[in-house]
Amino acid sequence: MLKEISGLNDSCIKQLCIAGTWRPGTGPLYESRYPATGEVVGVLNAASPEDVEEAIQGAHDAFLHSGWAQRKPHERAAVLYRIAQLIREEAESLAQLQRLDNGKPISETRALVASAAGTFQFFASACETLEEAITPSRGDYLSMSIYEPMGVVAAITPWNSPIASEAQKIAPALAAGNAVVVKPAEITPLLALELARICEQAGLPKGLISVLPGKGSVIGDLITRHPLVRRVSFTGGTSVGRHIAQIAADKFMPVSLELGGKSPTIVLEDADLDHAVAGVLYGIFSSSGESCIAGSRLFVARSLYDQFLQRLVRGAEQLRVGDPADPATQMGPLVSNSHRESVERYVQKGVEEGGRILTGGARPAGGIYDRGSFYRPTIIEGLENTATICQEEIFGPVLVTLPFDDVDDLVSQANDSVYALAAGIWTRDYKKAWRLAQAVKAGNVWINTYKQFSISTPFGGWRDSGLGREKGRLGILQYMEQKSVYWGLNEQPLPWAN
Ligand code: NAD
C-alpha cells in the first residue's frame, strides 16, 4: 500500500527522527491503519522513555550549538520558505499519505497540505519582519524590548488534521529560533515524520526537530515534565489539556492549549436558507464531524424550524459518504472502529434521554462500508440543551437541533456550555448579526459562513476550549521570551554612589 504512493520513502516512514538520527524507536510496535479498509499503511516502533531523553538532550544541544538561534531572521526565514516549497513539491504524495493515515477524504487532505505549506511561508515572513521596540524612556537611559527563543519546545498533536496542526506549531517554533520535539497522536504518526524529513532536507540543522510517536500518557507526559522543555503547545482533548496545564503550573512553563468544543450554530428567521443549509451541513459533517470547531448544536428560530429541518435532513441524506480516495467524496469513515463505537454510545444516550433520530443513527452497509469505520450523518431533535449530547463533545457526525423563540433565551442556551470555541450565525440582518456575535461566548465566530480559516487570523478557545492563541503574525511570540534591556546614558554616576 505504501509503495503505491509515488515519491514516498518507506525507510523514512518506518524510522523515527531522534536527535538528528533516523532509526527505529525502541518502544512498542505501532501500526497506522487506513480507516476506510482497515489495511495497515505504516508500521513503526514507537519512542521509548530512553528515546525521549535522547531527543530532548539532542534538541537542547542543537539549540545551544547548531547556530540556528543566532542566525539572522532572514536566514532562518529562507529555510522556512524552502520547507514550504518542498511541501508543495510533494503535495500529492503527502495528501495521499494523510488520507491513508486518518481516512479523511482526499479533497480535505489536499487542502490540509496546502495549508501546511502556507503556514511555513507565513511564519517565514513573520520571522523576517518581526520588529523589536525602543520603548519610551523615563530617565537617562535607552530602553528596549527584544525577543529571544526559549530553547526546546514541544508540540503535542491530535489525529484529526495532523499535517496542518503540526505545521501550526513547528513553523512558528522554528521561526523563533527554537528546537522542537513533536509528539503526534498514537494512531496518526506518519505525517510528522514526513515533515521532519522535509525540514532537514530544506537545511534545518540536525537535532532541531525530533518526532516521538507513542502513547500520550507515557511519551507525552514525559516530554511535558522534562525540565529542558520550556514550552508545550498542545492540541487535543480538554481532560488531557487540563493535565498538561497542571504540570505546566508546577514548572512555571507557558503552554497553549487548543481543546474541545460544542459549538452552537444559530439560524435566525431571516437567514438566506440556501446558504444556511449548506453551511450547517458543512459545519457539522465535513471531516466526519471529527473537528474541534464542528457546529454540533443547532438553534433554529421556531417559525422556520420545520421547514429548515426538512431541508437539512434531505441535504444530510444526499451527502456522498464513501471512499476517501474519490475526490467527489464529502464524508469518509471515522478514524477508527473504537471511535465509531464511542459515537454510537453517544447516539444511544441521546435516544435514552428522549431524542428522536431524524436521519442516520446507524452504520451504512455494503461494499466499502462493511470494511471501514463508516457512520451515517446523524441529526437528532427533541432534547433540551442540558442533555448529555448537547453538552459533551462527540467528535463525530452527530448534530442536535433545538428550536428557539426568544433571542435572549437563545443566547443563554448557546452560552450554557463548558466550551467556548466557535459559533456560527446565519441572518441577513447585519445589526442582529453583530449583536449576537458580541453576545455569544466563543473564541471564533462565523457570520454567514462557517469553518473558514486564515493563518493570519489568531485561533483559540475560551473556557474549557483552551488557553492562548495560535496563528496570526504575532503567533511567533508565543515561542519567544521577552527581554527588556536598559542602556545607561548617564554622564554622572547614579546618585546612590554619592
Ligand atoms: P487527546 O487529548 O486524546 O490526544 C491529543 C494528543 O495528546 C495525542 O498526541 C496524545 O497522545 C497526547 N496525550 C494523551 N495523553 C497525554 C498526556 N497525559 N500527556 C501528554 N500528552 C498526552 O485528543 P485526540 O483524541 O487525539 O483528539 C481529539 C480531541 O482534540 C478533541 O477533543 C478535539 O476537540 C481536540 N482538538 C482540538 C483542536 C483545537 O484547535 N481546539 C483541534 C483539533 C482537535
Coordinates of C-alpha atoms and ligand atoms in Angstrom, one line a residue:
M1 CA 0.0 0.0 0.0
L2 CA 2.8 2.5 0.9
K3 CA 4.6 1.8 -2.3
E4 CA 1.6 2.7 -4.3
I5 CA 2.1 6.4 -3.3
S6 CA 4.6 7.9 -5.6
G7 CA 7.6 9.6 -4.0
L8 CA 7.0 8.0 -0.7
N9 CA 10.2 7.0 1.1
D10 CA 9.5 3.7 3.1
S11 CA 12.6 4.0 5.2
C12 CA 11.7 7.5 6.5
I13 CA 8.2 6.3 7.4
K14 CA 9.3 3.4 9.4
Q15 CA 12.1 5.1 11.2
L16 CA 11.8 7.9 13.8
C17 CA 13.7 11.1 13.8
I18 CA 15.6 11.3 17.1
A19 CA 18.2 13.9 17.8
G20 CA 19.2 14.1 14.2
T21 CA 19.4 10.4 13.6
W22 CA 16.8 8.3 11.6
R23 CA 16.4 5.0 13.3
P24 CA 13.7 2.7 14.6
G25 CA 12.2 3.7 18.0
T26 CA 12.9 1.3 20.9
G27 CA 9.3 1.4 22.2
P28 CA 6.4 -0.9 21.3
L29 CA 5.3 -1.7 17.8
Y30 CA 2.6 0.6 16.3
E31 CA 0.5 0.3 13.2
S32 CA -1.3 3.0 11.3
R33 CA -4.4 1.6 9.7
Y34 CA -6.4 3.0 6.8
P35 CA -9.8 3.7 8.4
A36 CA -11.7 3.1 5.1
T37 CA -10.5 -0.6 4.8
G38 CA -8.6 -1.5 8.0
E39 CA -5.4 -2.2 6.0
V40 CA -2.1 -1.4 7.6
V41 CA -0.4 1.6 6.0
G42 CA 2.6 2.1 8.2
V43 CA 4.4 0.2 10.9
L44 CA 6.9 1.6 13.3
N45 CA 8.4 1.2 16.7
A46 CA 7.2 4.0 18.9
A47 CA 9.6 6.0 21.0
S48 CA 10.6 4.7 24.4
P49 CA 11.4 6.8 27.5
E50 CA 15.1 6.5 26.6
D51 CA 14.4 7.8 23.1
V52 CA 12.6 10.8 24.7
E53 CA 15.6 11.6 26.8
E54 CA 17.9 11.3 23.8
A55 CA 15.7 13.5 21.7
I56 CA 15.4 16.2 24.3
Q57 CA 19.1 16.3 25.2
G58 CA 19.9 16.3 21.4
A59 CA 17.4 19.2 20.9
H60 CA 19.0 21.1 23.7
D61 CA 22.4 20.5 22.3
A62 CA 21.3 21.6 18.8
F63 CA 19.7 24.7 20.3
L64 CA 22.9 25.6 22.0
H65 CA 25.4 24.7 19.3
S66 CA 23.9 24.5 15.9
G67 CA 23.9 28.3 15.4
W68 CA 20.2 28.2 14.4
A69 CA 19.1 30.6 17.2
Q70 CA 21.9 33.0 16.2
R71 CA 21.1 33.1 12.5
K72 CA 19.7 36.3 11.3
P73 CA 15.9 36.2 11.0
H74 CA 16.0 36.4 7.2
E75 CA 18.4 33.4 7.2
R76 CA 16.0 31.3 9.3
A77 CA 13.2 32.5 7.1
A78 CA 15.0 31.2 4.0
V79 CA 14.9 27.7 5.4
L80 CA 11.2 28.0 6.2
Y81 CA 10.4 29.2 2.7
R82 CA 12.2 26.2 1.4
I83 CA 10.2 23.9 3.6
A84 CA 7.0 25.5 2.2
Q85 CA 8.3 24.9 -1.3
L86 CA 9.2 21.2 -0.6
I87 CA 5.8 20.6 0.9
R88 CA 4.2 22.0 -2.3
E89 CA 6.5 19.9 -4.5
E90 CA 5.4 16.7 -2.6
A91 CA 1.8 17.9 -2.1
E92 CA 0.1 15.0 -3.7
S93 CA 2.0 12.2 -2.0
L94 CA 1.6 13.9 1.3
A95 CA -2.1 14.3 0.8
Q96 CA -2.4 10.6 -0.1
L97 CA -0.4 9.6 2.9
Q98 CA -2.6 11.8 5.2
R99 CA -5.7 10.2 3.7
L100 CA -4.3 6.7 4.5
D101 CA -3.2 7.7 8.0
N102 CA -6.5 9.1 9.2
G103 CA -9.1 8.4 6.5
K104 CA -10.1 11.9 5.6
P105 CA -11.4 12.5 2.0
I106 CA -8.6 13.4 -0.5
S107 CA -10.2 16.8 -1.2
E108 CA -9.7 17.6 2.5
T109 CA -6.2 16.3 2.8
R110 CA -5.1 18.2 -0.2
A111 CA -6.4 21.4 1.5
L112 CA -4.6 20.4 4.7
V113 CA -1.3 20.0 2.9
A114 CA -1.7 23.3 1.1
S115 CA -2.5 25.0 4.5
A116 CA 0.7 23.4 6.0
A117 CA 2.8 24.9 3.2
G118 CA 1.1 28.3 3.7
T119 CA 1.8 28.1 7.4
F120 CA 5.6 27.7 6.8
Q121 CA 5.5 30.6 4.3
F122 CA 3.6 32.8 6.7
F123 CA 5.9 32.3 9.6
A124 CA 9.0 32.7 7.4
S125 CA 7.6 36.1 6.6
A126 CA 6.6 36.8 10.3
C127 CA 10.1 35.9 11.3
E128 CA 11.9 38.2 8.9
T129 CA 9.6 41.1 9.5
L130 CA 9.3 40.9 13.3
E131 CA 10.2 44.2 14.9
E132 CA 11.5 44.8 18.3
A133 CA 10.9 48.1 20.2
I134 CA 12.8 51.1 21.6
T135 CA 10.4 52.0 24.4
P136 CA 9.7 55.5 25.7
S137 CA 12.4 56.3 28.2
R138 CA 11.7 57.9 31.6
G139 CA 15.3 58.5 32.6
D140 CA 18.8 58.8 31.4
Y141 CA 18.8 55.5 29.6
L142 CA 17.7 53.9 26.4
S143 CA 15.1 51.1 27.0
M144 CA 14.4 48.3 24.6
S145 CA 12.0 45.3 24.4
I146 CA 13.5 42.4 22.5
Y147 CA 12.6 38.7 21.9
E148 CA 14.7 35.6 22.2
P149 CA 13.9 31.9 21.6
M150 CA 13.0 29.7 24.5
G151 CA 15.1 26.6 23.9
V152 CA 13.4 23.2 23.5
V153 CA 9.7 23.4 22.9
A154 CA 7.2 20.6 22.5
A155 CA 4.3 20.2 20.0
I156 CA 1.7 17.6 21.0
T157 CA -1.0 17.0 18.4
P158 CA -4.2 15.0 17.9
W159 CA -5.2 12.7 15.0
N160 CA -7.8 14.7 13.2
S161 CA -5.7 17.0 11.0
P162 CA -2.1 16.0 11.6
I163 CA -0.1 17.9 9.0
A164 CA -1.9 21.1 9.5
S165 CA -1.8 21.1 13.3
E166 CA 1.8 20.0 13.3
A167 CA 2.8 22.8 10.9
Q168 CA 1.0 25.4 13.0
K169 CA 3.3 24.5 15.9
I170 CA 6.6 23.6 14.2
A171 CA 6.7 26.6 11.9
P172 CA 6.5 29.4 14.5
A173 CA 8.6 27.4 16.9
L174 CA 11.5 27.1 14.4
A175 CA 11.0 30.6 13.1
A176 CA 11.5 31.9 16.6
G177 CA 14.9 30.0 16.8
N178 CA 13.9 27.1 19.0
A179 CA 14.4 23.3 18.8
V180 CA 11.2 21.3 18.6
V181 CA 10.1 17.8 19.8
V182 CA 6.9 16.7 18.2
K183 CA 4.6 14.1 19.7
P184 CA 2.0 13.1 17.1
A185 CA -1.1 11.1 18.1
E186 CA -0.7 7.4 18.5
I187 CA -2.8 6.5 15.5
T188 CA -1.5 9.1 13.1
P189 CA 2.3 9.2 13.3
L190 CA 3.2 9.3 9.6
L191 CA 2.9 13.0 8.6
A192 CA 5.0 14.4 11.4
L193 CA 7.9 12.1 10.3
E194 CA 7.5 13.4 6.7
L195 CA 7.6 17.0 7.9
A196 CA 10.8 16.3 9.9
R197 CA 12.4 14.8 6.8
I198 CA 11.4 17.8 4.7
C199 CA 12.7 20.2 7.4
E200 CA 16.1 18.5 7.3
Q201 CA 16.1 18.4 3.5
A202 CA 15.4 22.2 3.5
G203 CA 18.6 22.8 5.5
L204 CA 17.4 22.7 9.1
P205 CA 20.4 21.7 11.3
K206 CA 20.1 18.1 12.6
G207 CA 18.7 17.6 16.0
L208 CA 16.5 20.7 15.9
I209 CA 13.5 18.6 15.2
S210 CA 12.7 15.2 16.7
V211 CA 9.5 13.2 16.3
L212 CA 8.4 10.9 19.1
P213 CA 5.3 8.8 18.4
G214 CA 3.9 6.8 21.2
K215 CA 1.3 6.6 24.0
G216 CA 0.3 10.0 25.2
S217 CA 0.1 9.2 28.9
V218 CA 3.7 7.9 28.7
I219 CA 5.6 9.7 26.0
G220 CA 3.6 12.9 26.0
D221 CA 3.7 13.0 29.8
L222 CA 7.5 12.6 29.9
I223 CA 8.0 15.3 27.4
T224 CA 5.7 17.7 29.3
R225 CA 7.5 17.1 32.6
H226 CA 11.0 17.2 31.2
P227 CA 13.0 20.1 32.8
L228 CA 14.6 21.1 29.5
V229 CA 11.2 21.5 27.8
R230 CA 10.4 25.3 28.1
R231 CA 7.0 25.4 26.5
V232 CA 4.3 23.0 25.4
S233 CA 1.9 23.7 22.5
F234 CA -0.9 21.2 22.9
T235 CA -3.9 20.4 20.7
G236 CA -6.3 17.7 21.9
G237 CA -9.0 16.9 24.4
T238 CA -9.9 19.0 27.4
S239 CA -9.1 16.5 30.1
V240 CA -5.5 15.9 28.7
G241 CA -5.2 19.7 28.3
R242 CA -6.1 20.1 32.0
H243 CA -3.5 17.6 33.0
I244 CA -0.8 19.3 30.9
A245 CA -1.8 22.7 32.5
Q246 CA -1.3 21.2 36.0
I247 CA 2.2 20.0 35.1
A248 CA 3.0 23.4 33.5
A249 CA 1.8 25.2 36.6
D250 CA 4.4 23.3 38.7
K251 CA 7.2 24.1 36.2
F252 CA 6.0 27.7 35.7
M253 CA 6.0 26.8 32.0
P254 CA 3.9 28.6 29.4
V255 CA 1.5 26.5 27.4
S256 CA -1.0 26.9 24.7
L257 CA -4.0 24.6 24.8
E258 CA -6.3 24.1 21.8
L259 CA -9.0 21.9 23.3
G260 CA -12.5 20.6 22.6
G261 CA -15.8 22.3 21.6
K262 CA -19.6 22.0 21.4
S263 CA -20.2 24.9 19.1
P264 CA -23.6 26.5 18.6
T265 CA -24.8 27.4 15.2
I266 CA -27.7 29.9 15.2
V267 CA -30.2 30.3 12.3
L268 CA -32.4 33.4 12.6
E269 CA -35.8 33.6 10.7
D270 CA -34.4 36.0 8.1
A271 CA -31.5 33.8 7.1
D272 CA -30.7 33.0 3.5
L273 CA -31.8 29.4 3.6
D274 CA -29.7 28.1 0.7
H275 CA -26.6 29.4 2.4
A276 CA -27.6 28.4 5.9
V277 CA -28.5 24.8 5.0
A278 CA -25.2 24.3 3.1
G279 CA -23.2 26.0 5.9
V280 CA -24.8 24.0 8.7
L281 CA -24.2 20.7 6.8
Y282 CA -20.6 21.6 6.1
G283 CA -20.1 22.9 9.7
I284 CA -21.0 19.6 11.3
F285 CA -20.4 16.8 8.7
S286 CA -17.2 17.9 7.0
S287 CA -14.3 15.9 8.4
S288 CA -17.0 13.4 9.6
G289 CA -17.6 15.8 12.5
E290 CA -14.1 15.0 13.8
S291 CA -13.3 18.6 14.2
C292 CA -12.9 20.7 17.3
I293 CA -15.0 23.5 15.7
A294 CA -17.8 21.3 14.4
G295 CA -21.1 23.2 14.6
S296 CA -22.7 20.4 16.7
R297 CA -25.5 22.2 18.4
L298 CA -28.0 23.9 16.0
F299 CA -30.5 26.5 17.2
V300 CA -33.2 27.5 14.7
A301 CA -35.9 30.1 15.0
R302 CA -39.1 28.2 15.7
S303 CA -41.1 29.9 12.9
L304 CA -38.5 28.3 10.5
Y305 CA -37.7 25.2 12.3
D306 CA -39.8 22.5 10.5
Q307 CA -39.0 23.9 7.0
F308 CA -35.3 24.2 7.8
L309 CA -35.1 20.7 9.3
Q310 CA -36.8 19.2 6.3
R311 CA -34.2 20.7 4.0
L312 CA -31.3 19.8 6.4
V313 CA -32.4 16.1 6.6
R314 CA -32.7 15.9 2.9
G315 CA -29.2 17.5 2.5
A316 CA -27.7 15.1 5.0
E317 CA -29.1 12.1 3.2
Q318 CA -27.7 13.3 -0.1
L319 CA -24.1 13.7 1.2
R320 CA -21.7 11.5 -0.6
V321 CA -20.3 9.2 2.2
G322 CA -17.7 6.8 1.0
D323 CA -14.2 6.1 -0.4
P324 CA -11.8 8.8 0.8
A325 CA -9.7 8.3 -2.4
D326 CA -12.6 9.6 -4.5
P327 CA -12.4 13.4 -5.0
A328 CA -16.2 13.6 -5.0
T329 CA -16.5 12.1 -1.5
Q330 CA -17.7 14.5 1.1
M331 CA -17.6 12.3 4.2
G332 CA -15.1 9.5 4.8
P333 CA -15.0 7.0 7.6
L334 CA -14.4 7.8 11.3
V335 CA -10.8 7.5 12.4
S336 CA -11.2 4.0 14.0
N337 CA -13.7 1.4 15.0
S338 CA -13.3 2.2 18.6
H339 CA -14.0 5.9 17.9
R340 CA -17.1 4.9 16.0
E341 CA -18.3 2.9 19.0
S342 CA -17.9 6.0 21.2
V343 CA -20.0 7.9 18.7
E344 CA -22.6 5.2 18.8
R345 CA -22.7 5.2 22.6
Y346 CA -23.5 9.0 22.5
V347 CA -26.3 8.5 19.9
Q348 CA -27.8 5.7 22.1
K349 CA -27.5 8.0 25.2
G350 CA -29.3 10.8 23.2
V351 CA -32.2 8.4 22.4
E352 CA -32.4 7.2 26.0
E353 CA -32.7 10.8 27.1
G354 CA -35.7 11.3 24.8
G355 CA -34.0 12.3 21.5
R356 CA -35.6 11.4 18.1
I357 CA -33.2 10.4 15.3
L358 CA -34.4 12.3 12.1
T359 CA -31.7 10.7 9.9
G360 CA -28.6 8.5 10.3
G361 CA -28.0 6.9 13.7
A362 CA -26.6 3.8 12.0
R363 CA -23.7 2.4 10.1
P364 CA -24.1 2.3 6.3
A365 CA -24.0 -1.2 4.9
G366 CA -22.5 -3.0 1.8
G367 CA -19.2 -2.7 -0.1
I368 CA -16.5 -0.5 1.4
Y369 CA -18.9 0.4 4.2
D370 CA -18.5 -3.1 5.7
R371 CA -14.7 -2.8 5.9
G372 CA -14.2 0.7 7.2
S373 CA -15.4 2.6 10.3
F374 CA -18.2 4.5 8.5
Y375 CA -21.1 6.1 10.2
R376 CA -24.1 7.9 8.6
P377 CA -24.6 11.7 9.1
T378 CA -27.0 11.9 12.0
I379 CA -29.5 14.5 13.1
I380 CA -31.3 14.3 16.5
E381 CA -34.0 16.5 17.8
G382 CA -36.3 16.6 20.8
L383 CA -33.7 17.2 23.5
E384 CA -33.1 20.1 26.0
N385 CA -29.8 21.9 25.9
T386 CA -29.0 20.2 29.2
A387 CA -29.0 16.7 27.6
T388 CA -25.7 14.8 27.6
I389 CA -25.3 15.0 23.8
C390 CA -25.9 18.8 23.9
Q391 CA -23.2 19.3 26.5
E392 CA -20.5 16.7 25.7
E393 CA -18.2 16.7 22.7
I394 CA -19.0 13.7 20.5
F395 CA -16.3 14.5 17.8
G396 CA -18.4 12.7 15.2
P397 CA -21.1 13.3 12.6
V398 CA -23.9 14.0 15.0
L399 CA -26.0 17.2 15.1
V400 CA -28.5 18.0 17.8
T401 CA -31.2 20.6 16.8
L402 CA -33.2 22.9 19.1
P403 CA -35.9 25.4 18.2
F404 CA -35.8 28.8 19.9
D405 CA -38.5 31.5 20.5
D406 CA -36.6 34.3 22.1
V407 CA -33.2 35.7 21.3
D408 CA -32.2 36.4 25.0
D409 CA -33.1 32.8 25.9
L410 CA -31.2 31.6 22.8
V411 CA -28.1 33.4 23.9
S412 CA -28.2 32.0 27.4
Q413 CA -28.7 28.4 26.0
A414 CA -25.9 28.9 23.4
N415 CA -23.6 30.0 26.2
D416 CA -24.7 27.3 28.6
S417 CA -21.7 25.1 27.9
V418 CA -18.3 24.5 29.5
Y419 CA -16.9 25.0 26.0
A420 CA -16.5 28.3 24.1
L421 CA -14.5 27.5 20.9
A422 CA -16.7 28.6 18.0
A423 CA -20.1 29.8 17.0
G424 CA -22.0 30.3 13.7
I425 CA -24.7 32.9 13.0
W426 CA -27.0 32.9 9.9
T427 CA -29.0 36.1 9.3
R428 CA -29.5 38.8 6.6
D429 CA -29.7 41.5 9.4
Y430 CA -26.2 42.8 9.9
K431 CA -27.2 44.6 13.2
K432 CA -28.6 41.4 14.7
A433 CA -25.6 39.5 13.5
W434 CA -23.2 41.9 15.2
R435 CA -25.2 41.9 18.5
L436 CA -25.2 38.1 18.5
A437 CA -21.6 37.9 17.6
Q438 CA -20.9 40.0 20.7
A439 CA -23.2 38.1 22.9
V440 CA -22.0 34.5 22.2
K441 CA -19.1 33.3 24.2
A442 CA -16.6 31.8 21.8
G443 CA -13.0 32.3 20.6
N444 CA -14.2 32.3 16.9
V445 CA -17.4 33.5 15.4
W446 CA -18.5 33.0 11.8
I447 CA -21.3 35.1 10.4
N448 CA -23.0 33.7 7.3
T449 CA -20.1 31.3 6.8
Y450 CA -18.5 28.5 8.8
K451 CA -15.2 26.8 9.3
Q452 CA -13.2 29.3 7.3
F453 CA -9.6 29.8 8.3
S454 CA -6.8 32.1 7.7
I455 CA -3.3 31.6 9.0
S456 CA -3.2 35.4 9.5
T457 CA -6.1 35.4 12.0
P458 CA -5.5 34.2 15.6
F459 CA -7.3 31.0 16.6
G460 CA -8.1 29.6 20.0
G461 CA -10.8 29.0 22.6
W462 CA -12.2 30.3 25.8
R463 CA -13.2 28.4 29.0
D464 CA -12.6 24.6 28.7
S465 CA -11.8 25.1 25.0
G466 CA -8.4 26.3 25.7
L467 CA -5.8 28.9 26.6
G468 CA -3.6 31.0 24.3
R469 CA -3.8 31.6 20.6
E470 CA -2.1 30.0 17.5
K471 CA -1.7 31.6 14.1
G472 CA -1.6 35.3 13.4
R473 CA 1.5 37.4 12.8
L474 CA 2.2 37.6 16.5
G475 CA 1.8 33.8 16.9
I476 CA 5.6 33.6 16.7
L477 CA 5.8 35.5 20.0
Q478 CA 4.2 32.5 21.8
Y479 CA 7.5 30.8 21.2
M480 CA 9.8 33.6 22.4
E481 CA 10.7 35.1 25.7
Q482 CA 10.5 38.9 26.0
K483 CA 13.5 40.7 27.4
S484 CA 13.8 44.3 28.4
V485 CA 17.2 46.0 28.1
Y486 CA 18.2 49.3 29.6
W487 CA 21.3 51.1 28.3
G488 CA 22.6 53.8 30.7
L489 CA 23.4 57.1 29.1
N490 CA 24.3 59.0 32.4
E491 CA 27.2 61.4 32.3
Q492 CA 27.4 61.1 36.1
P493 CA 27.3 58.1 38.4
L494 CA 23.9 57.1 39.8
P495 CA 23.0 59.3 42.8
W496 CA 23.4 56.3 45.1
A497 CA 27.2 56.4 44.6
N498 CA 27.3 59.9 46.1
Ligands
NAD1 P1 -6.2 13.5 23.0 O1 -6.2 14.6 24.0 O2 -6.5 12.2 23.5 O3 -4.7 13.4 22.4 C1 -4.0 14.5 21.9 C2 -2.5 14.3 22.0 O4 -2.1 14.3 23.3 C3 -2.1 13.0 21.4 O5 -0.8 13.1 20.8 C4 -2.0 12.1 22.7 O6 -1.1 11.0 22.5 C5 -1.4 13.1 23.6 N1 -1.6 12.8 25.1 C6 -2.6 12.0 25.6 N2 -2.4 11.9 27.0 C7 -1.4 12.7 27.3 C8 -0.7 13.1 28.5 N3 -1.1 12.6 29.7 N4 0.3 13.9 28.4 C9 0.7 14.5 27.2 N5 0.2 14.1 26.1 C10 -0.9 13.3 26.1 O7 -7.0 14.0 21.8 P2 -7.4 13.2 20.5 O8 -8.4 12.2 20.8 O9 -6.1 12.9 19.7 O10 -8.1 14.4 19.6 C11 -9.4 14.8 19.8 C12 -9.5 16.0 20.7 O11 -8.7 17.0 20.2 C13 -10.9 16.5 20.7 O12 -11.3 16.9 22.0 C14 -10.8 17.8 19.8 O13 -11.8 18.8 20.1 C15 -9.5 18.3 20.1 N6 -9.0 19.2 19.1 C16 -8.9 20.5 19.4 C17 -8.5 21.4 18.4 C18 -8.4 22.9 18.6 O14 -7.7 23.5 17.9 N7 -9.0 23.4 19.6 C19 -8.1 20.9 17.1 C20 -8.2 19.5 16.9 C21 -8.6 18.6 17.9

